[in-house]
Coordinates of C-alpha atoms and ligand atoms in Angstrom, one line a residue:
M19 CA -19.7 -26.2 -7.4
T20 CA -20.1 -28.8 -4.6
T21 CA -17.1 -30.2 -2.9
E22 CA -16.4 -31.9 0.4
Y23 CA -12.9 -30.4 0.8
N24 CA -12.5 -27.2 3.0
F25 CA -9.5 -26.2 0.9
I26 CA -11.5 -26.2 -2.4
K27 CA -14.5 -24.6 -0.7
A28 CA -12.2 -21.8 0.6
C29 CA -10.8 -21.3 -2.9
W30 CA -14.3 -20.6 -4.2
G31 CA -15.1 -18.3 -1.3
Q32 CA -17.6 -20.8 0.3
P33 CA -18.0 -21.1 4.0
V34 CA -16.0 -23.8 5.9
D35 CA -16.2 -25.3 9.4
R36 CA -12.5 -24.5 10.0
T37 CA -9.8 -22.6 8.0
P38 CA -7.9 -24.9 5.7
V39 CA -4.1 -24.8 5.9
W40 CA -1.1 -26.1 4.0
L41 CA 2.5 -25.0 3.7
M42 CA 4.3 -23.9 0.6
R43 CA 7.3 -26.3 0.0
Q44 CA 5.7 -28.6 2.6
A45 CA 7.6 -31.6 1.2
G46 CA 11.3 -31.1 1.7
R47 CA 14.5 -30.9 3.6
Y48 CA 13.1 -29.9 7.0
L49 CA 11.4 -33.3 7.2
P50 CA 13.7 -36.3 8.2
Q51 CA 11.4 -38.6 6.3
Y52 CA 12.1 -36.5 3.1
M53 CA 15.9 -36.7 3.7
A54 CA 15.7 -40.4 4.1
V55 CA 14.3 -40.8 0.6
R56 CA 16.4 -38.0 -0.8
K57 CA 19.7 -39.7 0.4
K58 CA 19.0 -42.5 -2.1
C59 CA 18.9 -40.4 -5.3
T60 CA 19.4 -36.9 -6.7
F61 CA 16.7 -34.3 -6.6
L62 CA 16.0 -34.7 -10.3
E63 CA 15.8 -38.5 -10.0
L64 CA 13.3 -38.0 -7.2
C65 CA 11.1 -35.8 -9.4
K66 CA 11.3 -38.3 -12.2
T67 CA 10.4 -41.4 -10.2
P68 CA 6.6 -41.3 -9.7
E69 CA 6.6 -43.8 -6.7
L70 CA 9.2 -41.7 -4.8
A71 CA 7.7 -38.3 -5.8
A72 CA 4.3 -39.6 -4.6
E73 CA 5.9 -40.9 -1.4
V74 CA 7.4 -37.5 -0.4
T75 CA 4.2 -35.7 -1.4
I76 CA 2.3 -37.8 1.1
Q77 CA 4.8 -37.4 3.9
P78 CA 3.6 -33.9 5.0
I79 CA 0.0 -34.9 4.8
D80 CA 0.6 -37.8 7.2
Y81 CA 2.9 -35.8 9.5
L82 CA 1.4 -32.3 9.5
G83 CA -2.3 -33.0 8.9
A84 CA -2.4 -30.3 6.1
D85 CA -5.6 -29.8 4.2
A86 CA -4.1 -30.0 0.7
A87 CA -1.2 -31.8 -0.9
I88 CA 1.1 -30.3 -3.5
L89 CA 2.6 -32.4 -6.2
F90 CA 6.3 -33.0 -5.6
S91 CA 8.3 -31.6 -8.5
D92 CA 9.9 -28.3 -9.3
I93 CA 8.9 -25.3 -11.4
L94 CA 11.9 -26.0 -13.7
T95 CA 10.9 -29.7 -14.5
P96 CA 9.2 -28.8 -17.8
V97 CA 12.0 -26.4 -18.8
E98 CA 14.6 -29.2 -19.1
P99 CA 12.8 -30.8 -22.1
M100 CA 12.6 -27.4 -23.8
G101 CA 16.3 -28.1 -24.5
M102 CA 18.0 -26.7 -21.4
K103 CA 20.6 -28.6 -19.4
L104 CA 19.4 -28.5 -15.8
D105 CA 21.1 -29.4 -12.5
F106 CA 20.3 -28.8 -8.9
V107 CA 23.2 -27.9 -6.5
P108 CA 20.8 -27.6 -4.5
G109 CA 19.5 -24.5 -6.3
P110 CA 18.8 -24.8 -10.0
V111 CA 21.6 -24.2 -12.6
F112 CA 21.3 -24.1 -16.4
E113 CA 24.5 -24.8 -18.3
N114 CA 23.2 -23.0 -21.4
P115 CA 21.3 -19.9 -20.4
V116 CA 19.1 -18.1 -23.0
R117 CA 20.6 -14.9 -24.3
T118 CA 20.0 -14.6 -28.0
Q119 CA 17.1 -14.9 -30.5
A120 CA 18.8 -18.1 -31.8
D121 CA 18.7 -19.5 -28.2
V122 CA 14.9 -18.7 -28.0
D123 CA 14.3 -20.2 -31.5
A124 CA 16.1 -23.4 -30.4
L125 CA 13.7 -23.9 -27.4
R126 CA 11.1 -26.5 -28.2
I127 CA 7.6 -26.9 -26.6
P128 CA 7.7 -30.3 -25.0
V129 CA 5.0 -32.9 -25.7
M130 CA 3.9 -33.4 -22.1
E131 CA 2.8 -37.0 -22.3
E132 CA 6.2 -38.0 -23.8
D133 CA 8.6 -35.5 -22.2
V134 CA 7.3 -35.3 -18.6
P135 CA 5.3 -38.5 -18.3
Y136 CA 6.6 -38.9 -14.7
V137 CA 4.8 -35.7 -13.6
L138 CA 1.4 -36.9 -15.0
E139 CA 2.0 -40.4 -13.6
T140 CA 2.8 -39.0 -10.1
I141 CA -0.5 -37.1 -10.2
K142 CA -2.5 -40.2 -11.1
I143 CA -0.9 -42.2 -8.2
L144 CA -1.6 -39.4 -5.8
R145 CA -5.2 -39.1 -6.8
R146 CA -5.8 -42.8 -6.1
E147 CA -3.9 -42.5 -2.8
F148 CA -5.7 -39.3 -1.6
E149 CA -9.3 -40.0 -2.8
G150 CA -11.7 -38.6 -0.1
R151 CA -8.8 -37.4 2.1
V152 CA -7.1 -34.3 0.6
P153 CA -7.2 -32.5 -2.7
L154 CA -4.1 -32.4 -4.9
I155 CA -2.6 -29.1 -6.0
G156 CA -0.6 -29.1 -9.3
F157 CA 1.7 -26.2 -9.9
G158 CA 4.0 -24.3 -12.3
G159 CA 6.2 -21.3 -12.3
A160 CA 4.8 -18.1 -13.7
P161 CA 6.4 -17.3 -17.1
F162 CA 8.4 -14.4 -15.6
T163 CA 9.9 -16.5 -12.8
L164 CA 10.8 -19.3 -15.3
A165 CA 12.4 -16.7 -17.6
C166 CA 14.5 -15.4 -14.7
Y167 CA 16.1 -18.8 -14.2
M168 CA 16.4 -19.5 -18.0
V169 CA 18.1 -16.2 -18.7
E170 CA 20.2 -15.8 -15.6
G171 CA 21.1 -19.5 -15.7
K172 CA 20.7 -19.7 -11.9
G173 CA 19.2 -17.8 -8.9
S174 CA 20.3 -14.2 -8.8
K175 CA 20.5 -11.2 -6.4
D176 CA 20.2 -8.4 -9.0
F177 CA 18.7 -10.2 -12.0
A178 CA 21.0 -8.2 -14.3
Q179 CA 20.7 -10.5 -17.3
I180 CA 16.9 -10.7 -17.5
K181 CA 16.6 -6.9 -16.9
R182 CA 19.2 -6.2 -19.7
M183 CA 17.0 -8.3 -22.0
M184 CA 13.7 -6.8 -20.8
Y185 CA 14.8 -3.2 -21.3
G186 CA 17.5 -3.6 -24.0
A187 CA 16.0 -6.2 -26.3
P188 CA 12.2 -6.0 -25.7
E189 CA 11.4 -8.1 -28.8
L190 CA 13.7 -10.9 -27.8
Y191 CA 12.2 -10.8 -24.3
A192 CA 8.7 -10.9 -25.7
S193 CA 9.4 -13.8 -28.0
L194 CA 10.9 -15.8 -25.0
M195 CA 8.0 -14.9 -22.8
E196 CA 5.5 -16.0 -25.5
K197 CA 7.2 -19.4 -25.8
I198 CA 7.4 -20.0 -22.1
T199 CA 3.7 -19.0 -21.7
E200 CA 2.6 -21.5 -24.3
M201 CA 4.8 -24.3 -22.7
D202 CA 3.3 -23.4 -19.3
R203 CA -0.3 -23.5 -20.6
Q204 CA 0.2 -26.9 -22.1
Y205 CA 2.0 -28.2 -19.0
L206 CA -0.6 -27.0 -16.5
N207 CA -3.5 -28.3 -18.7
A208 CA -1.7 -31.7 -18.8
Q209 CA -1.6 -31.6 -15.0
I210 CA -5.3 -30.8 -14.9
A211 CA -6.1 -33.6 -17.4
A212 CA -4.1 -36.0 -15.2
G213 CA -6.2 -35.1 -12.2
A214 CA -4.8 -32.0 -10.4
Q215 CA -7.7 -30.5 -8.5
A216 CA -6.3 -27.0 -8.1
I217 CA -3.3 -25.2 -9.8
Q218 CA -0.9 -22.8 -8.1
I219 CA 1.2 -20.5 -10.2
F220 CA 4.4 -19.4 -8.4
D221 CA 5.8 -16.0 -9.4
T222 CA 8.6 -16.0 -6.9
W223 CA 10.4 -13.1 -8.7
G224 CA 7.4 -11.1 -10.0
G225 CA 8.1 -8.6 -7.2
I226 CA 11.6 -7.6 -8.4
V227 CA 10.2 -5.1 -10.9
S228 CA 8.4 -1.8 -10.3
P229 CA 4.6 -1.7 -10.3
L230 CA 4.6 -0.1 -13.8
D231 CA 7.0 -2.7 -15.2
Y232 CA 5.0 -5.5 -13.5
E233 CA 2.0 -4.4 -15.6
K234 CA 4.1 -4.1 -18.8
Y235 CA 6.5 -7.0 -18.6
V236 CA 5.0 -9.6 -16.3
L237 CA 1.3 -9.4 -16.0
P238 CA 0.3 -9.8 -19.7
Y239 CA 1.9 -13.2 -19.8
T240 CA 0.5 -14.5 -16.5
T241 CA -2.9 -13.2 -17.7
K242 CA -2.6 -15.1 -21.0
L243 CA -1.5 -18.2 -19.2
I244 CA -4.5 -18.2 -16.7
D245 CA -6.8 -17.4 -19.6
G246 CA -5.6 -20.5 -21.5
L247 CA -6.2 -23.0 -18.7
N248 CA -9.0 -25.5 -18.7
R249 CA -10.1 -24.2 -15.4
D250 CA -13.7 -25.3 -15.2
G251 CA -14.0 -26.6 -11.6
I252 CA -10.3 -26.1 -11.0
P253 CA -9.4 -23.1 -8.8
I254 CA -6.3 -21.2 -9.8
I255 CA -4.0 -19.7 -7.1
H256 CA -1.6 -17.0 -8.1
F257 CA 1.2 -16.2 -5.8
V258 CA 3.5 -13.3 -6.5
K259 CA 6.2 -12.8 -3.9
G260 CA 6.8 -9.1 -3.0
A261 CA 3.6 -7.9 -4.6
G262 CA 2.0 -6.3 -1.5
T263 CA 1.9 -2.8 -3.1
M264 CA 0.6 -4.1 -6.5
L265 CA -2.1 -6.5 -5.5
K266 CA -4.6 -4.7 -7.7
S267 CA -2.4 -5.5 -10.7
V268 CA -2.0 -9.1 -9.6
R269 CA -5.7 -9.5 -9.3
K270 CA -6.1 -8.5 -13.0
A271 CA -4.4 -11.8 -14.0
G272 CA -7.8 -13.4 -13.2
S273 CA -7.0 -16.1 -10.7
D274 CA -9.5 -17.4 -8.1
V275 CA -7.1 -17.0 -5.2
V276 CA -4.3 -14.5 -4.6
G277 CA -1.3 -15.5 -2.5
L278 CA 0.1 -13.1 0.1
D279 CA 3.6 -12.9 1.4
W280 CA 4.2 -11.5 4.9
H281 CA 5.1 -7.9 3.9
V282 CA 1.4 -7.1 3.7
N283 CA -1.3 -7.0 6.3
L284 CA -4.0 -9.6 5.4
G285 CA -6.9 -7.5 6.5
K286 CA -5.7 -4.5 4.4
A287 CA -4.9 -6.8 1.4
R288 CA -8.5 -8.2 1.5
D289 CA -9.9 -4.7 1.7
M290 CA -7.8 -3.8 -1.4
L291 CA -8.7 -6.9 -3.3
G292 CA -12.4 -6.9 -2.5
P293 CA -14.7 -9.7 -1.3
E294 CA -14.9 -11.6 -4.7
I295 CA -11.5 -13.1 -4.4
A296 CA -10.0 -15.6 -1.9
V297 CA -6.6 -15.2 -0.4
Q298 CA -3.9 -17.6 0.8
G299 CA -0.8 -17.3 2.9
N300 CA 0.7 -14.5 5.0
L301 CA 2.6 -16.1 7.9
D302 CA 6.3 -15.0 7.9
P303 CA 8.1 -18.4 7.4
T304 CA 10.7 -17.4 10.1
V305 CA 7.9 -17.3 12.8
L306 CA 8.3 -21.1 12.8
Y307 CA 11.7 -20.6 14.5
A308 CA 9.9 -18.9 17.4
P309 CA 8.6 -20.5 20.6
K310 CA 5.2 -22.1 20.3
A311 CA 3.4 -19.4 22.3
H312 CA 4.6 -16.9 19.7
I313 CA 3.6 -19.1 16.8
E314 CA 0.1 -19.4 18.3
R315 CA -0.2 -15.6 18.8
E316 CA 0.8 -15.0 15.1
V317 CA -1.7 -17.6 13.8
K318 CA -4.4 -15.9 15.9
R319 CA -3.4 -12.5 14.7
I320 CA -3.8 -13.5 11.0
L321 CA -7.1 -15.3 11.7
D322 CA -8.3 -12.1 13.5
E323 CA -7.3 -9.9 10.5
N324 CA -9.3 -12.1 8.2
A325 CA -12.2 -11.6 10.7
G326 CA -14.3 -14.6 9.6
R327 CA -14.5 -13.6 5.9
P328 CA -15.0 -16.7 3.7
G329 CA -12.2 -17.4 1.1
H330 CA -9.2 -17.7 3.4
I331 CA -6.6 -20.4 3.1
F332 CA -3.9 -20.3 5.8
N333 CA -0.3 -20.7 4.6
L334 CA 3.2 -19.3 5.0
G335 CA 4.1 -16.2 3.0
H336 CA 6.7 -18.2 1.2
G337 CA 8.2 -21.7 1.4
I338 CA 9.1 -23.4 4.7
L339 CA 12.8 -23.0 5.5
P340 CA 14.9 -26.2 5.6
T341 CA 16.2 -25.6 9.2
V342 CA 12.7 -25.3 10.8
D343 CA 11.8 -27.8 13.5
P344 CA 9.1 -30.0 11.9
E345 CA 7.3 -30.1 15.2
H346 CA 6.8 -26.3 15.0
A347 CA 5.2 -26.7 11.5
K348 CA 2.9 -29.4 12.9
F349 CA 2.0 -27.1 15.8
M350 CA 1.2 -24.3 13.5
V351 CA -1.3 -26.5 11.5
E352 CA -2.9 -27.5 14.8
C353 CA -3.3 -23.9 15.9
V354 CA -5.0 -22.9 12.7
H355 CA -7.5 -25.8 13.0
R356 CA -8.1 -25.3 16.7
L357 CA -8.4 -21.4 16.7
S358 CA -10.6 -21.3 13.6
Q359 CA -13.0 -24.2 14.5
K360 CA -16.6 -23.0 14.2
Ligands
1CP16 O1 18.1 -31.2 -2.8 C1 16.9 -31.0 -2.7 O2 16.2 -31.7 -2.0 C2 16.4 -29.8 -3.6 C3 15.6 -28.8 -2.8 C4 14.3 -28.5 -3.6 C5 13.0 -29.0 -3.3 C6 12.6 -29.9 -2.2 C7 14.2 -27.8 -4.8 C8 15.3 -27.1 -5.5 N1 12.9 -27.8 -5.3 C9 12.2 -28.6 -4.4 C10 10.7 -28.9 -4.5 C11 9.8 -27.8 -4.9 N2 10.1 -26.7 -5.6 C12 8.4 -27.9 -4.7 C13 7.8 -29.1 -4.1 C14 6.5 -29.2 -3.6 C15 6.2 -28.6 -2.2 O3 5.9 -27.4 -2.1 O4 6.2 -29.4 -1.2 C16 7.9 -26.7 -5.2 C17 6.4 -26.2 -5.2 C18 8.9 -26.0 -5.8 C19 8.8 -24.7 -6.5 C20 9.9 -23.8 -6.7 N3 11.2 -24.2 -7.1 C21 9.9 -22.4 -6.7 C22 8.7 -21.6 -6.4 C23 8.4 -21.5 -5.0 C24 9.4 -20.8 -4.1 O5 9.9 -21.5 -3.2 O6 9.7 -19.7 -4.4 C25 11.2 -22.0 -7.0 C26 11.6 -20.5 -7.1 C27 12.0 -23.1 -7.3 C28 13.4 -23.1 -7.7 C29 14.2 -23.9 -6.8 N4 14.3 -25.3 -6.8 C30 15.1 -25.7 -5.8 C31 15.5 -24.6 -5.1 C32 16.5 -24.6 -3.9 C33 15.0 -23.5 -5.7 C34 15.1 -22.0 -5.2 C35 16.4 -21.4 -5.7 C36 16.4 -19.9 -5.6 O7 16.2 -19.4 -4.5 O8 16.7 -19.3 -6.6

């Protein structure tokens, strides 16, 4: 695989002249440029207007100098046309959560070109815009994280509803997960066909189950999803938040890159995962609240833990927080580039 982009090279474990870096949720509320666009419309309108979605995708590339762009959308965008009434306040809320077999049966698999044309159009605009500059990452939620929102109806602290279904109605749970996995497969393949150059799968809630339950209730569906992607030449990044103790299970899903939150030491994680797989992430997002000298020390510490091994993409261990000073985010990107330059 030949590519000029450090980000793509690092995904494949190839050597780079400096460590590539981007930030999860790099387009968003911490950027005044984003808020200026966001003032004019709702979040869903922003996702559904390709010119605006493209504009806010580009903002962090121009401002931060990140090495990869991520499509501006949400993991729940393709769930709405499955037949679920979605609102953002600003977190997602479904008016009609999935609780019964009839609810699962009523969910439809969207026809991507007809139901989410704005996502595919945004990708096409961005590819033209970024050609030769940065690669574009497409993304989706892992089936389990999507199911959490669909069953709970919103974010949750204890995830009581999804766990009731998982343990108490395993057949219902399995039928829901199968349907979501098939939707996700078609959605991510449509993004690849439209021009996405890498795919990130966000399993934000995959770490809320025990390691044994992860293998039983979460991993089989993510594995099936990744297996069904048209991934020739397209690196797949798999990020499971809170999975530090079960990275060997996460690796079994078969991605090219494994995402790391900040509850795990990057060096130890790499030892556990082995040299064949690349890693991404690891900086505690709250470190961006610290003085610059502290940010620089933390960047250096993570680069030192990686110890020059190929296949490292620098990132936060989860999304950037909305109250972070954008200048600190930009400084973090500069530190990664300066301290890793060969
Ligand atoms: O009013 C606003 O501006 C809405 C805030 C917002 C934004 C900017 C939401 C609502 N989503 C997004 C964009 C978004 N969501 C991106 C954009 C691209 C980028 O990274 O720059 C991405 C990749 C996501 C993915 C996403 N949405 C995840 C997975 C990653 C993560 O942060 O864990 C999850 C869990 C969501 C659900 C969601 N959407 C929005 C919010 C506030 C949330 C989280 C709610 C919760 O904590 O339960």
